[in-house]
CSV table of C-alpha atoms in Angstrom, one decimal:
chain,number,residue,atom,x,y,z
A,1,UNK,CA,14.6,-12.5,0.4
A,2,UNK,CA,11.1,-11.5,-0.4
A,3,UNK,CA,10.5,-10.8,-4.2
A,4,UNK,CA,7.2,-9.8,-5.8
A,5,UNK,CA,7.6,-9.4,-9.5
A,6,UNK,CA,4.4,-7.8,-11.6
A,7,UNK,CA,4.1,-8.4,-15.4
A,8,UNK,CA,1.2,-7.9,-17.7
A,9,UNK,CA,1.2,-4.1,-17.9
A,10,UNK,CA,0.3,-2.7,-21.3
A,11,UNK,CA,-1.4,0.2,-23.2
A,12,UNK,CA,-5.0,-0.8,-23.8
A,13,UNK,CA,-8.1,1.0,-25.3
A,14,UNK,CA,-11.1,1.7,-22.9
A,15,UNK,CA,-13.5,-1.1,-22.6
A,16,UNK,CA,-10.7,-3.7,-23.1
A,17,UNK,CA,-9.3,-6.3,-20.7
A,18,UNK,CA,-5.9,-7.0,-19.4
A,19,UNK,CA,-4.6,-9.4,-16.8
A,20,UNK,CA,-1.8,-8.7,-14.5
A,21,UNK,CA,0.4,-11.2,-12.8
A,22,UNK,CA,2.6,-11.2,-9.9
A,23,UNK,CA,5.1,-14.1,-9.1
A,24,UNK,CA,6.1,-14.2,-5.4
A,25,UNK,CA,9.3,-15.9,-4.2
A,26,UNK,CA,11.3,-16.0,-0.8
A,27,UNK,CA,8.7,-16.5,1.5
A,28,UNK,CA,5.8,-19.0,2.2
A,29,UNK,CA,3.2,-17.4,-0.3
A,30,UNK,CA,0.5,-19.7,0.9
A,31,UNK,CA,0.7,-18.5,4.3
A,32,UNK,CA,0.1,-14.8,3.4
A,33,UNK,CA,-2.9,-12.7,2.3
A,34,UNK,CA,-2.1,-10.6,-0.6
A,35,UNK,CA,-3.1,-7.4,-2.2
A,36,UNK,CA,-3.2,-5.2,-5.3
A,37,UNK,CA,-2.4,-1.6,-4.8
A,38,UNK,CA,-2.2,1.0,-7.7
A,39,UNK,CA,-0.7,4.4,-8.0
A,40,UNK,CA,-1.8,7.0,-10.8
A,41,UNK,CA,0.8,9.3,-11.8
A,42,UNK,CA,1.6,11.8,-9.4
A,43,UNK,CA,-1.1,10.6,-6.9
A,44,UNK,CA,-1.2,8.6,-3.6
A,45,UNK,CA,-1.5,4.9,-3.5
A,46,UNK,CA,-5.0,3.4,-4.0
A,47,UNK,CA,-5.9,0.0,-2.5
A,48,UNK,CA,-7.5,-2.1,-5.1
A,49,UNK,CA,-8.1,-5.6,-4.1
A,50,UNK,CA,-7.6,-8.2,-1.3
A,51,UNK,CA,-7.4,-12.0,-1.2
A,52,UNK,CA,-6.9,-14.4,1.7
A,53,UNK,CA,-4.2,-16.9,1.9
A,54,UNK,CA,-6.2,-19.6,0.9
A,55,UNK,CA,-8.0,-17.5,-1.8
A,56,UNK,CA,-11.5,-18.2,-0.1
A,57,UNK,CA,-12.0,-14.4,0.5
A,58,UNK,CA,-11.7,-11.3,-1.7
A,59,UNK,CA,-12.5,-7.8,-1.4
A,60,UNK,CA,-12.3,-4.9,-3.9
A,61,UNK,CA,-12.4,-1.1,-3.9
A,62,UNK,CA,-15.8,0.0,-5.2
A,63,UNK,CA,-14.7,1.7,-8.3
A,64,UNK,CA,-13.3,-1.8,-9.6
A,65,UNK,CA,-16.2,-4.0,-8.0
A,66,UNK,CA,-17.8,-6.2,-10.7
A,67,UNK,CA,-14.9,-5.7,-13.3
A,68,UNK,CA,-11.7,-6.7,-11.6
A,69,UNK,CA,-11.1,-10.1,-10.2
A,70,UNK,CA,-8.2,-11.1,-7.8
A,71,UNK,CA,-7.2,-14.7,-7.8
A,72,UNK,CA,-3.9,-16.8,-6.8
A,73,UNK,CA,-2.4,-20.1,-7.3
A,74,UNK,CA,-0.6,-21.1,-4.2
A,75,UNK,CA,0.8,-24.2,-5.9
A,76,UNK,CA,2.8,-21.6,-8.4
A,77,UNK,CA,3.2,-18.9,-6.0
A,78,UNK,CA,1.4,-16.5,-8.3
A,79,UNK,CA,-1.2,-13.7,-7.8
A,80,UNK,CA,-3.2,-12.3,-10.9
A,81,UNK,CA,-5.6,-9.4,-11.4
A,82,UNK,CA,-8.0,-9.8,-14.3
A,83,UNK,CA,-9.2,-6.4,-15.2
A,84,UNK,CA,-12.2,-5.9,-17.6
A,85,UNK,CA,-14.0,-2.9,-19.0
A,86,UNK,CA,-11.1,-0.8,-18.4
A,87,UNK,CA,-11.5,3.0,-18.1
A,88,UNK,CA,-8.9,5.8,-18.5
A,89,UNK,CA,-9.5,6.1,-14.7
A,90,UNK,CA,-7.7,2.8,-14.2
A,91,UNK,CA,-4.4,4.2,-15.8
A,92,UNK,CA,-1.8,3.5,-13.0
A,93,UNK,CA,1.2,1.6,-11.7
A,94,UNK,CA,-0.2,-1.7,-10.2
A,95,UNK,CA,1.7,-3.2,-7.2
A,96,UNK,CA,1.1,-6.5,-5.7
A,97,UNK,CA,2.0,-6.6,-1.7
A,98,UNK,CA,1.7,-9.0,0.6
A,99,UNK,CA,0.0,-8.7,4.0
A,100,UNK,CA,2.5,-7.9,7.0
A,101,UNK,CA,2.2,-11.1,9.0
A,102,UNK,CA,1.6,-14.8,7.9
A,103,UNK,CA,-1.4,-16.5,8.9
A,104,UNK,CA,-3.4,-13.4,9.8
A,105,UNK,CA,-5.7,-10.7,8.2
A,106,UNK,CA,-3.9,-7.5,9.2
A,107,UNK,CA,-4.6,-5.6,5.9
A,108,UNK,CA,-1.3,-4.0,6.1
A,109,UNK,CA,0.2,-4.0,2.7
A,110,UNK,CA,4.1,-4.7,2.5
A,111,UNK,CA,5.9,-4.0,-0.8
A,112,UNK,CA,8.8,-5.3,-2.3
A,113,UNK,CA,11.3,-2.6,-2.2
A,114,UNK,CA,12.7,-3.6,-5.6
A,115,UNK,CA,9.0,-4.0,-6.8
A,116,UNK,CA,8.8,-2.2,-10.4
A,117,UNK,CA,5.1,-2.6,-10.6
A,118,UNK,CA,3.0,-3.2,-13.9
A,119,UNK,CA,2.2,-0.1,-15.7
A,120,UNK,CA,-1.4,0.1,-17.2
A,121,UNK,CA,-2.2,2.8,-19.5
A,122,UNK,CA,-5.8,3.0,-20.7
A,123,UNK,CA,-6.1,5.3,-23.7
B,1,UNK,CA,-12.9,6.8,6.0
B,2,UNK,CA,-11.0,9.8,4.6
B,3,UNK,CA,-7.7,10.6,5.7
B,4,UNK,CA,-6.4,14.1,5.4
B,5,UNK,CA,-2.7,14.9,5.9
B,6,UNK,CA,-0.7,18.2,6.5
B,7,UNK,CA,1.1,20.2,5.5
B,8,UNK,CA,1.2,18.8,2.0
B,9,UNK,CA,4.8,20.0,1.8
B,10,UNK,CA,7.2,20.3,4.8
B,11,UNK,CA,10.6,21.8,3.9
B,12,UNK,CA,13.3,21.2,6.5
B,13,UNK,CA,16.9,20.5,6.8
B,14,UNK,CA,18.8,17.4,7.8
B,15,UNK,CA,19.2,17.3,11.7
B,16,UNK,CA,15.7,19.0,12.0
B,17,UNK,CA,12.7,17.5,13.4
B,18,UNK,CA,9.7,16.7,11.2
B,19,UNK,CA,6.3,16.6,12.5
B,20,UNK,CA,3.7,15.2,10.1
B,21,UNK,CA,-0.1,15.0,10.8
B,22,UNK,CA,-2.9,12.8,9.6
B,23,UNK,CA,-6.7,13.4,10.5
B,24,UNK,CA,-9.2,10.7,9.9
B,25,UNK,CA,-13.0,11.6,9.2
B,26,UNK,CA,-13.9,8.9,11.7
B,27,UNK,CA,-12.2,7.2,14.6
B,28,UNK,CA,-9.7,4.6,13.4
B,29,UNK,CA,-9.0,3.4,16.8
B,30,UNK,CA,-5.5,1.9,16.8
B,31,UNK,CA,-5.4,0.9,13.0
B,32,UNK,CA,-3.5,3.8,11.6
B,33,UNK,CA,-0.1,3.2,9.7
B,34,UNK,CA,2.5,5.2,8.2
B,35,UNK,CA,4.4,4.6,4.7
B,36,UNK,CA,7.3,6.2,3.2
B,37,UNK,CA,7.8,6.5,-0.5
B,38,UNK,CA,10.8,7.6,-2.5
B,39,UNK,CA,10.9,8.3,-6.1
B,40,UNK,CA,10.8,5.5,-8.4
B,41,UNK,CA,10.2,3.0,-5.3
B,42,UNK,CA,6.8,1.3,-3.8
B,43,UNK,CA,5.7,2.4,-0.5
B,44,UNK,CA,7.5,1.1,2.6
B,45,UNK,CA,5.7,0.3,5.6
B,46,UNK,CA,7.3,2.4,8.5
B,47,UNK,CA,4.8,2.4,11.4
B,48,UNK,CA,1.8,0.2,12.2
B,49,UNK,CA,-0.9,0.6,14.9
B,50,UNK,CA,-0.2,4.1,15.6
B,51,UNK,CA,3.4,3.4,17.0
B,52,UNK,CA,4.7,0.4,16.3
B,53,UNK,CA,7.9,0.4,14.2
B,54,UNK,CA,7.9,-2.1,11.2
B,55,UNK,CA,11.0,-4.4,10.6
B,56,UNK,CA,13.9,-2.1,9.8
B,57,UNK,CA,12.5,1.2,10.6
B,58,UNK,CA,15.0,3.3,12.4
B,59,UNK,CA,14.2,4.4,15.9
B,60,UNK,CA,14.4,8.3,14.9
B,61,UNK,CA,10.8,7.5,13.3
B,62,UNK,CA,7.9,7.5,16.0
B,63,UNK,CA,4.1,7.7,15.7
B,64,UNK,CA,1.5,8.9,18.1
B,65,UNK,CA,-2.2,10.0,18.4
B,66,UNK,CA,-5.4,8.4,19.0
B,67,UNK,CA,-9.1,8.3,17.7
B,68,UNK,CA,-8.8,10.6,14.6
B,69,UNK,CA,-5.6,12.7,14.9
B,70,UNK,CA,-2.4,11.1,14.4
B,71,UNK,CA,1.4,12.3,14.2
B,72,UNK,CA,4.4,10.8,12.5
B,73,UNK,CA,7.7,12.2,13.9
B,74,UNK,CA,11.3,12.2,12.6
B,75,UNK,CA,13.4,13.2,15.5
B,76,UNK,CA,16.4,14.1,13.4
B,77,UNK,CA,16.2,14.3,9.6
B,78,UNK,CA,18.6,12.1,7.8
B,79,UNK,CA,19.4,12.6,4.1
B,80,UNK,CA,17.6,9.4,3.2
B,81,UNK,CA,14.5,10.4,5.0
B,82,UNK,CA,13.3,13.2,2.4
B,83,UNK,CA,10.4,11.5,0.6
B,84,UNK,CA,6.7,11.3,0.6
B,85,UNK,CA,4.9,10.1,3.7
B,86,UNK,CA,1.2,8.5,3.5
B,87,UNK,CA,-1.0,7.4,6.4
B,88,UNK,CA,-3.3,4.4,6.0
B,89,UNK,CA,-6.1,3.3,8.0
B,90,UNK,CA,-7.5,-0.3,8.2
B,91,UNK,CA,-10.2,0.2,10.7
B,92,UNK,CA,-12.9,0.1,8.5
B,93,UNK,CA,-12.5,-1.8,5.4
B,94,UNK,CA,-13.2,-2.4,2.6
B,95,UNK,CA,-11.6,-0.1,1.4
B,96,UNK,CA,-8.5,0.4,3.1
B,97,UNK,CA,-7.5,4.1,2.6
B,98,UNK,CA,-4.6,6.1,2.3
B,99,UNK,CA,-3.9,10.0,2.8
B,100,UNK,CA,-3.0,12.3,0.3
B,101,UNK,CA,0.5,12.5,1.4
B,102,UNK,CA,3.2,14.9,2.9
B,103,UNK,CA,6.3,15.6,0.8
B,104,UNK,CA,9.3,16.1,3.2
B,105,UNK,CA,11.8,18.2,1.1
């Protein structure tokens, strides 16, 4: 079954960098666009970044543009999020999610129901 | 596009009907989805494109609406339906946006 396992969360000081990873299994990773979504404590989800199935297209929410970089390695079934110049407003649980259907760009994140996310605390 | 959900909290009993609202600041055409989130879990896609149930979504969940006003209806609440529900739009992106949520308690 579909598994998305996030890692790399940590406590970091403002201005520092952190790299999150997501290991995918149970589906044809290279056929799906992927997303990073974050959720600050007690808040709703916030979409952060998108990458197309082949990695050629990336999009970001304005608050992270120029600071975060989404990337993927289809040979290793991994999705990364490099986060630079972190601020306290970046504190959140970060989830990776796949797009709902393969070989399309639907921009409909679908989460692993067993996903734990990666907790990033900037303080 | 800003999504505004109401009410913030909906207090109901099992077996009752739940009606949740989502209003968009601009038309989102058909590109409105609903997610359910339980404590300690990531969101789960329930409904997309206004009224299409995602894989595994029970038939008691239905979506309706058009343009800027949308509704998620749960026909008869089951114990496992008590959760927070978010609407989501992909009509105009980036960014994809979520509403502020309605807690069904």
